[in-house]
């Protein structure tokens, strides 16, 4: 059964989510891929401020295709999350609550998720055209020079995701394999 979550979500709500939960997200999320993450971390290293307040917010690892006439955004499928792993612990330490992407995360990221009470979710890769229908508005708010990798503010409605790593470190990629192997015995 799907859980409907309004985002940004409260810390208490995030702590109730468990690996394997199917969610429908509605509210505001931000997009950023590796080029934007690199620039954000370089900005922090130079003593600057982030272009978005990550505290309590979710980042969708997304570089959409251009919008066709009459649409808000083009195809909006997730990017491989491990490309952001070297930048993620810093953002989690600054209060980032959730990330949406696809694929496994490093142990350093999983440790930072647990330490900061955050959550990692996956969207279905290959379903970008369908996922784009859940995006009701899209606005570039930083790094316009990065093109599709610019940071965008999105308003989403019932964006389907699944919790992969929850705030206590349960990891669906590990538990699903264990469950499968147990059923084979």
PDB file of C-alpha atoms in Angstrom:
ATOM      1  CA  UNK A   1       0.000   0.000   0.000  1.00  0.00           C
ATOM      2  CA  UNK A   2       1.327   3.430  -0.943  1.00  0.00           C
ATOM      3  CA  UNK A   3       1.915   6.093   1.680  1.00  0.00           C
ATOM      4  CA  UNK A   4       1.160   9.661   0.674  1.00  0.00           C
ATOM      5  CA  UNK A   5       3.899  12.014   1.925  1.00  0.00           C
ATOM      6  CA  UNK A   6       3.866  15.793   1.686  1.00  0.00           C
ATOM      7  CA  UNK A   7       7.337  17.218   1.226  1.00  0.00           C
ATOM      8  CA  UNK A   8       9.273  18.703   2.730  1.00  0.00           C
ATOM      9  CA  UNK A   9       8.439  16.082   5.382  1.00  0.00           C
ATOM     10  CA  UNK A  10       8.988  16.411   9.115  1.00  0.00           C
ATOM     11  CA  UNK A  11      11.875  14.632  10.839  1.00  0.00           C
ATOM     12  CA  UNK A  12       9.330  12.514  12.707  1.00  0.00           C
ATOM     13  CA  UNK A  13       7.648  11.423   9.479  1.00  0.00           C
ATOM     14  CA  UNK A  14      10.956  10.528   7.835  1.00  0.00           C
ATOM     15  CA  UNK A  15      11.845   8.375  10.834  1.00  0.00           C
ATOM     16  CA  UNK A  16       8.661   6.319  10.311  1.00  0.00           C
ATOM     17  CA  UNK A  17       9.645   5.356   6.761  1.00  0.00           C
ATOM     18  CA  UNK A  18      11.143   1.912   6.245  1.00  0.00           C
ATOM     19  CA  UNK A  19      13.110   0.305   3.440  1.00  0.00           C
ATOM     20  CA  UNK A  20      10.582  -1.188   1.041  1.00  0.00           C
ATOM     21  CA  UNK A  21       7.855   1.417   1.666  1.00  0.00           C
ATOM     22  CA  UNK A  22       6.140   2.631  -1.491  1.00  0.00           C
ATOM     23  CA  UNK A  23       5.581   6.389  -1.348  1.00  0.00           C
ATOM     24  CA  UNK A  24       3.725   8.977  -3.363  1.00  0.00           C
ATOM     25  CA  UNK A  25       5.457  12.323  -2.837  1.00  0.00           C
ATOM     26  CA  UNK A  26       3.688  15.657  -3.216  1.00  0.00           C
ATOM     27  CA  UNK A  27       5.164  19.095  -2.636  1.00  0.00           C
ATOM     28  CA  UNK A  28       8.490  20.783  -3.370  1.00  0.00           C
ATOM     29  CA  UNK A  29      11.732  19.018  -4.269  1.00  0.00           C
ATOM     30  CA  UNK A  30      14.946  20.205  -5.886  1.00  0.00           C
ATOM     31  CA  UNK A  31      16.970  18.650  -8.688  1.00  0.00           C
ATOM     32  CA  UNK A  32      20.745  18.375  -8.810  1.00  0.00           C
ATOM     33  CA  UNK A  33      23.147  16.049 -10.571  1.00  0.00           C
ATOM     34  CA  UNK A  34      26.900  15.624 -10.267  1.00  0.00           C
ATOM     35  CA  UNK A  35      27.937  18.940 -11.874  1.00  0.00           C
ATOM     36  CA  UNK A  36      25.621  20.887  -9.544  1.00  0.00           C
ATOM     37  CA  UNK A  37      26.764  18.865  -6.526  1.00  0.00           C
ATOM     38  CA  UNK A  38      30.404  19.533  -7.383  1.00  0.00           C
ATOM     39  CA  UNK A  39      29.722  23.248  -7.674  1.00  0.00           C
ATOM     40  CA  UNK A  40      27.788  23.334  -4.387  1.00  0.00           C
ATOM     41  CA  UNK A  41      30.640  21.671  -2.499  1.00  0.00           C
ATOM     42  CA  UNK A  42      33.246  23.942  -4.151  1.00  0.00           C
ATOM     43  CA  UNK A  43      31.130  26.948  -3.113  1.00  0.00           C
ATOM     44  CA  UNK A  44      31.077  25.732   0.493  1.00  0.00           C
ATOM     45  CA  UNK A  45      34.839  25.098   0.439  1.00  0.00           C
ATOM     46  CA  UNK A  46      35.330  28.704  -0.683  1.00  0.00           C
ATOM     47  CA  UNK A  47      33.212  29.976   2.212  1.00  0.00           C
ATOM     48  CA  UNK A  48      30.114  30.666   0.123  1.00  0.00           C
ATOM     49  CA  UNK A  49      26.473  29.773   0.656  1.00  0.00           C
ATOM     50  CA  UNK A  50      24.467  27.070  -1.068  1.00  0.00           C
ATOM     51  CA  UNK A  51      21.978  28.312  -3.682  1.00  0.00           C
ATOM     52  CA  UNK A  52      19.214  26.358  -1.898  1.00  0.00           C
ATOM     53  CA  UNK A  53      18.536  25.669   1.741  1.00  0.00           C
ATOM     54  CA  UNK A  54      18.985  21.900   1.874  1.00  0.00           C
ATOM     55  CA  UNK A  55      17.757  21.651   5.465  1.00  0.00           C
ATOM     56  CA  UNK A  56      14.655  19.489   5.526  1.00  0.00           C
ATOM     57  CA  UNK A  57      14.518  19.251   1.733  1.00  0.00           C
ATOM     58  CA  UNK A  58      14.782  16.455  -0.840  1.00  0.00           C
ATOM     59  CA  UNK A  59      17.049  16.378  -3.890  1.00  0.00           C
ATOM     60  CA  UNK A  60      16.061  14.383  -6.958  1.00  0.00           C
ATOM     61  CA  UNK A  61      19.082  13.292  -8.991  1.00  0.00           C
ATOM     62  CA  UNK A  62      17.593  14.410 -12.279  1.00  0.00           C
ATOM     63  CA  UNK A  63      18.677  16.077 -15.484  1.00  0.00           C
ATOM     64  CA  UNK A  64      15.454  16.333 -17.466  1.00  0.00           C
ATOM     65  CA  UNK A  65      15.202  16.442 -21.215  1.00  0.00           C
ATOM     66  CA  UNK A  66      13.828  19.681 -22.715  1.00  0.00           C
ATOM     67  CA  UNK A  67      10.097  20.194 -22.342  1.00  0.00           C
ATOM     68  CA  UNK A  68       7.970  19.724 -25.434  1.00  0.00           C
ATOM     69  CA  UNK A  69       5.407  22.428 -26.238  1.00  0.00           C
ATOM     70  CA  UNK A  70       2.572  22.340 -23.734  1.00  0.00           C
ATOM     71  CA  UNK A  71       4.512  20.370 -21.105  1.00  0.00           C
ATOM     72  CA  UNK A  72       6.164  21.483 -17.866  1.00  0.00           C
ATOM     73  CA  UNK A  73       9.276  19.340 -18.248  1.00  0.00           C
ATOM     74  CA  UNK A  74      10.714  16.656 -20.499  1.00  0.00           C
ATOM     75  CA  UNK A  75      11.498  13.106 -19.501  1.00  0.00           C
ATOM     76  CA  UNK A  76      12.331  13.077 -15.791  1.00  0.00           C
ATOM     77  CA  UNK A  77      13.988   9.777 -14.942  1.00  0.00           C
ATOM     78  CA  UNK A  78      16.517   9.362 -12.120  1.00  0.00           C
ATOM     79  CA  UNK A  79      20.286   9.507 -12.532  1.00  0.00           C
ATOM     80  CA  UNK A  80      22.624   6.921 -11.001  1.00  0.00           C
ATOM     81  CA  UNK A  81      23.023   8.038  -7.391  1.00  0.00           C
ATOM     82  CA  UNK A  82      26.572   6.804  -6.787  1.00  0.00           C
ATOM     83  CA  UNK A  83      27.804   9.698  -8.926  1.00  0.00           C
ATOM     84  CA  UNK A  84      26.827  12.016  -6.052  1.00  0.00           C
ATOM     85  CA  UNK A  85      28.281   9.862  -3.256  1.00  0.00           C
ATOM     86  CA  UNK A  86      31.431  11.919  -2.657  1.00  0.00           C
ATOM     87  CA  UNK A  87      29.316  15.061  -2.115  1.00  0.00           C
ATOM     88  CA  UNK A  88      26.347  13.608  -0.243  1.00  0.00           C
ATOM     89  CA  UNK A  89      27.666  13.257   3.338  1.00  0.00           C
ATOM     90  CA  UNK A  90      28.400  17.008   3.436  1.00  0.00           C
ATOM     91  CA  UNK A  91      24.861  17.878   2.291  1.00  0.00           C
ATOM     92  CA  UNK A  92      23.311  15.399   4.715  1.00  0.00           C
ATOM     93  CA  UNK A  93      25.349  17.003   7.493  1.00  0.00           C
ATOM     94  CA  UNK A  94      23.787  20.331   6.526  1.00  0.00           C
ATOM     95  CA  UNK A  95      20.286  18.928   6.960  1.00  0.00           C
ATOM     96  CA  UNK A  96      19.327  17.346   3.629  1.00  0.00           C
ATOM     97  CA  UNK A  97      16.433  15.007   4.501  1.00  0.00           C
ATOM     98  CA  UNK A  98      16.065  12.884   1.414  1.00  0.00           C
ATOM     99  CA  UNK A  99      17.457  11.894  -1.941  1.00  0.00           C
ATOM    100  CA  UNK A 100      15.791  10.299  -4.942  1.00  0.00           C
ATOM    101  CA  UNK A 101      17.800   8.460  -7.577  1.00  0.00           C
ATOM    102  CA  UNK A 102      18.602   4.931  -8.647  1.00  0.00           C
ATOM    103  CA  UNK A 103      21.192   2.368  -7.669  1.00  0.00           C
ATOM    104  CA  UNK A 104      23.299   1.556  -4.652  1.00  0.00           C
ATOM    105  CA  UNK A 105      24.972   4.054  -2.322  1.00  0.00           C
ATOM    106  CA  UNK A 106      28.414   3.876  -0.702  1.00  0.00           C
ATOM    107  CA  UNK A 107      28.815   2.870   2.934  1.00  0.00           C
ATOM    108  CA  UNK A 108      29.868   6.458   3.737  1.00  0.00           C
ATOM    109  CA  UNK A 109      26.538   7.720   2.385  1.00  0.00           C
ATOM    110  CA  UNK A 110      24.556   5.049   4.247  1.00  0.00           C
ATOM    111  CA  UNK A 111      26.382   5.975   7.470  1.00  0.00           C
ATOM    112  CA  UNK A 112      25.586   9.665   6.874  1.00  0.00           C
ATOM    113  CA  UNK A 113      21.913   8.814   6.207  1.00  0.00           C
ATOM    114  CA  UNK A 114      21.702   7.085   9.591  1.00  0.00           C
ATOM    115  CA  UNK A 115      23.719   9.760  11.402  1.00  0.00           C
ATOM    116  CA  UNK A 116      21.451  12.505  10.071  1.00  0.00           C
ATOM    117  CA  UNK A 117      18.097  10.689  10.147  1.00  0.00           C
ATOM    118  CA  UNK A 118      17.584  10.975   6.390  1.00  0.00           C
ATOM    119  CA  UNK A 119      16.209   8.648   3.715  1.00  0.00           C
ATOM    120  CA  UNK A 120      17.265   7.465   0.251  1.00  0.00           C
ATOM    121  CA  UNK A 121      14.560   6.599  -2.260  1.00  0.00           C
ATOM    122  CA  UNK A 122      14.570   5.235  -5.781  1.00  0.00           C
ATOM    123  CA  UNK A 123      12.423   6.220  -8.715  1.00  0.00           C
ATOM    124  CA  UNK A 124      11.984   3.759 -11.550  1.00  0.00           C
ATOM    125  CA  UNK A 125      14.721   4.145 -14.135  1.00  0.00           C
ATOM    126  CA  UNK A 126      13.422   4.024 -17.690  1.00  0.00           C
ATOM    127  CA  UNK A 127      10.079   5.539 -16.704  1.00  0.00           C
ATOM    128  CA  UNK A 128      11.100   9.188 -17.140  1.00  0.00           C
ATOM    129  CA  UNK A 129       8.227  10.056 -19.480  1.00  0.00           C
ATOM    130  CA  UNK A 130       5.715   8.705 -16.968  1.00  0.00           C
ATOM    131  CA  UNK A 131       7.445  10.331 -13.990  1.00  0.00           C
ATOM    132  CA  UNK A 132       7.369  13.711 -15.749  1.00  0.00           C
ATOM    133  CA  UNK A 133       3.558  13.652 -15.571  1.00  0.00           C
ATOM    134  CA  UNK A 134       3.860  13.960 -11.767  1.00  0.00           C
ATOM    135  CA  UNK A 135       5.777  17.249 -12.093  1.00  0.00           C
ATOM    136  CA  UNK A 136       3.398  20.197 -12.031  1.00  0.00           C
ATOM    137  CA  UNK A 137       5.973  23.021 -12.201  1.00  0.00           C
ATOM    138  CA  UNK A 138       9.686  23.383 -12.873  1.00  0.00           C
ATOM    139  CA  UNK A 139      11.836  26.460 -12.359  1.00  0.00           C
ATOM    140  CA  UNK A 140      15.613  26.795 -12.754  1.00  0.00           C
ATOM    141  CA  UNK A 141      16.864  28.470  -9.575  1.00  0.00           C
ATOM    142  CA  UNK A 142      20.650  28.069  -9.797  1.00  0.00           C
ATOM    143  CA  UNK A 143      23.497  27.207 -12.162  1.00  0.00           C
ATOM    144  CA  UNK A 144      21.550  27.895 -15.355  1.00  0.00           C
ATOM    145  CA  UNK A 145      24.847  27.592 -17.241  1.00  0.00           C
ATOM    146  CA  UNK A 146      24.805  23.838 -16.499  1.00  0.00           C
ATOM    147  CA  UNK A 147      21.827  23.320 -18.822  1.00  0.00           C
ATOM    148  CA  UNK A 148      19.935  20.172 -17.907  1.00  0.00           C
ATOM    149  CA  UNK A 149      22.118  19.852 -14.804  1.00  0.00           C
ATOM    150  CA  UNK A 150      20.983  23.215 -13.408  1.00  0.00           C
ATOM    151  CA  UNK A 151      19.296  23.158 -10.021  1.00  0.00           C
ATOM    152  CA  UNK A 152      15.537  23.228 -10.424  1.00  0.00           C
ATOM    153  CA  UNK A 153      12.712  23.685  -7.980  1.00  0.00           C
ATOM    154  CA  UNK A 154       9.925  21.235  -8.778  1.00  0.00           C
ATOM    155  CA  UNK A 155       6.384  20.948  -7.558  1.00  0.00           C
ATOM    156  CA  UNK A 156       5.395  17.288  -7.685  1.00  0.00           C
ATOM    157  CA  UNK A 157       2.126  15.457  -7.168  1.00  0.00           C
ATOM    158  CA  UNK A 158       2.064  11.755  -6.317  1.00  0.00           C
ATOM    159  CA  UNK A 159       5.616  11.093  -7.533  1.00  0.00           C
ATOM    160  CA  UNK A 160       6.093   7.321  -7.015  1.00  0.00           C
ATOM    161  CA  UNK A 161       9.253   6.231  -5.183  1.00  0.00           C
ATOM    162  CA  UNK A 162      10.362   3.351  -2.989  1.00  0.00           C
ATOM    163  CA  UNK A 163      12.440   3.725   0.175  1.00  0.00           C
ATOM    164  CA  UNK A 164      15.792   2.017  -0.349  1.00  0.00           C
ATOM    165  CA  UNK A 165      17.777   3.094   2.738  1.00  0.00           C
ATOM    166  CA  UNK A 166      15.831   4.274   5.764  1.00  0.00           C
ATOM    167  CA  UNK A 167      16.913   6.469   8.667  1.00  0.00           C
ATOM    168  CA  UNK A 168      18.074   3.477  10.731  1.00  0.00           C
ATOM    169  CA  UNK A 169      20.146   1.949   7.935  1.00  0.00           C
ATOM    170  CA  UNK A 170      17.852  -0.782   6.614  1.00  0.00           C
ATOM    171  CA  UNK A 171      18.833  -1.283   2.975  1.00  0.00           C
ATOM    172  CA  UNK A 172      16.297  -2.764   0.564  1.00  0.00           C
ATOM    173  CA  UNK A 173      19.024  -3.788  -1.863  1.00  0.00           C
ATOM    174  CA  UNK A 174      20.463  -6.062   0.839  1.00  0.00           C
ATOM    175  CA  UNK A 175      17.270  -7.221   2.555  1.00  0.00           C
ATOM    176  CA  UNK A 176      15.525  -8.108  -0.720  1.00  0.00           C
ATOM    177  CA  UNK A 177      18.406 -10.406  -1.681  1.00  0.00           C
ATOM    178  CA  UNK A 178      18.387 -12.015   1.772  1.00  0.00           C
ATOM    179  CA  UNK A 179      14.617 -12.546   1.606  1.00  0.00           C
ATOM    180  CA  UNK A 180      14.898 -14.059  -1.866  1.00  0.00           C
ATOM    181  CA  UNK A 181      17.664 -16.458  -0.795  1.00  0.00           C
ATOM    182  CA  UNK A 182      15.664 -17.562   2.258  1.00  0.00           C
ATOM    183  CA  UNK A 183      12.694 -18.410   0.029  1.00  0.00           C
ATOM    184  CA  UNK A 184      14.971 -20.551  -2.153  1.00  0.00           C
ATOM    185  CA  UNK A 185      15.989 -22.819   0.752  1.00  0.00           C
TER     186      UNK A 185
END
